[in-house]
C-alpha cells in the first residue's frame, strides 16, 4: 500500500523537482503542509524535516468524484518528503490503486492506475540525483 523512494538530494532540490514534474504531468500542487513548522508553532519539536504535498489532476479528480462523491475523502493525493540532510530523504505516498479499493467501484480502477503511474513518476523525478 505504501510506496517509498530514497533520495540523497537536498530538500530544496527535491521540492523544486517535484513541483516541476507535477507541472509536466499536468498535476497541480494544491497545498504544502510543513509538519515540522506546524508542530513547532504548537510547542512540539520534530527533529526531522517533513512536508506533505497535496497534488491533484482536476480532470482525473472529476472522473472519480462523478463515480462516487465519497472519494472526496481520499483526495487530493499526497506525497510526503521527510528525513534529514545527513541521512537523506524519503519520499512516500499511499498508492491510489490501494486506496480506491475501499470504494469497491470497478469504474474508478483505470483512473487510479493512471494517477498512480504519474505520481510514482513524479516521485522518481524528484528523487533522482
PDB file of C-alpha atoms in Angstrom, residues 3 5 9 14 17-22 24-25 27 79 91 93 95-96 113-128:
ATOM      1  CA  UNK A   3       5.380   3.353  -1.897  1.00  0.00           C
ATOM      2  CA  UNK A   5      11.803   6.024  -2.530  1.00  0.00           C
ATOM      3  CA  UNK A   9      19.376  15.308  -2.915  1.00  0.00           C
ATOM      4  CA  UNK A  14      13.557  17.552  -4.136  1.00  0.00           C
ATOM      5  CA  UNK A  17      11.966  18.883  -8.920  1.00  0.00           C
ATOM      6  CA  UNK A  18       8.696  17.559  -7.510  1.00  0.00           C
ATOM      7  CA  UNK A  19       6.878  20.766  -8.378  1.00  0.00           C
ATOM      8  CA  UNK A  20       8.429  20.867 -11.870  1.00  0.00           C
ATOM      9  CA  UNK A  21       7.452  17.248 -12.505  1.00  0.00           C
ATOM     10  CA  UNK A  22       3.903  17.925 -11.311  1.00  0.00           C
ATOM     11  CA  UNK A  24       4.916  18.447 -16.669  1.00  0.00           C
ATOM     12  CA  UNK A  25       2.404  15.753 -15.673  1.00  0.00           C
ATOM     13  CA  UNK A  27      -0.871  17.976 -11.875  1.00  0.00           C
ATOM     14  CA  UNK A  79       3.312  12.865  -1.343  1.00  0.00           C
ATOM     15  CA  UNK A  91       9.521  10.339  -0.496  1.00  0.00           C
ATOM     16  CA  UNK A  93       2.802   8.015  -0.845  1.00  0.00           C
ATOM     17  CA  UNK A  95      -0.820   4.001  -3.644  1.00  0.00           C
ATOM     18  CA  UNK A  96      -4.043   5.356  -5.199  1.00  0.00           C
ATOM     19  CA  UNK A 113      -3.897   3.099 -12.106  1.00  0.00           C
ATOM     20  CA  UNK A 114      -3.150   6.112 -14.328  1.00  0.00           C
ATOM     21  CA  UNK A 115      -2.911   8.521 -11.388  1.00  0.00           C
ATOM     22  CA  UNK A 116      -0.624   6.124  -9.517  1.00  0.00           C
ATOM     23  CA  UNK A 117       1.662   5.781 -12.519  1.00  0.00           C
ATOM     24  CA  UNK A 118       2.009   9.562 -12.746  1.00  0.00           C
ATOM     25  CA  UNK A 119       2.529  10.099  -9.014  1.00  0.00           C
ATOM     26  CA  UNK A 120       5.259   7.459  -8.867  1.00  0.00           C
ATOM     27  CA  UNK A 121       6.932   9.110 -11.869  1.00  0.00           C
ATOM     28  CA  UNK A 122       6.776  12.496 -10.152  1.00  0.00           C
ATOM     29  CA  UNK A 123       8.406  10.998  -7.066  1.00  0.00           C
ATOM     30  CA  UNK A 124      11.127   9.336  -9.150  1.00  0.00           C
ATOM     31  CA  UNK A 125      11.766  12.627 -10.965  1.00  0.00           C
ATOM     32  CA  UNK A 126      12.083  14.436  -7.632  1.00  0.00           C
ATOM     33  CA  UNK A 127      14.331  11.814  -6.007  1.00  0.00           C
ATOM     34  CA  UNK A 128      16.689  11.189  -8.923  1.00  0.00           C
TER      35      UNK A 128
END
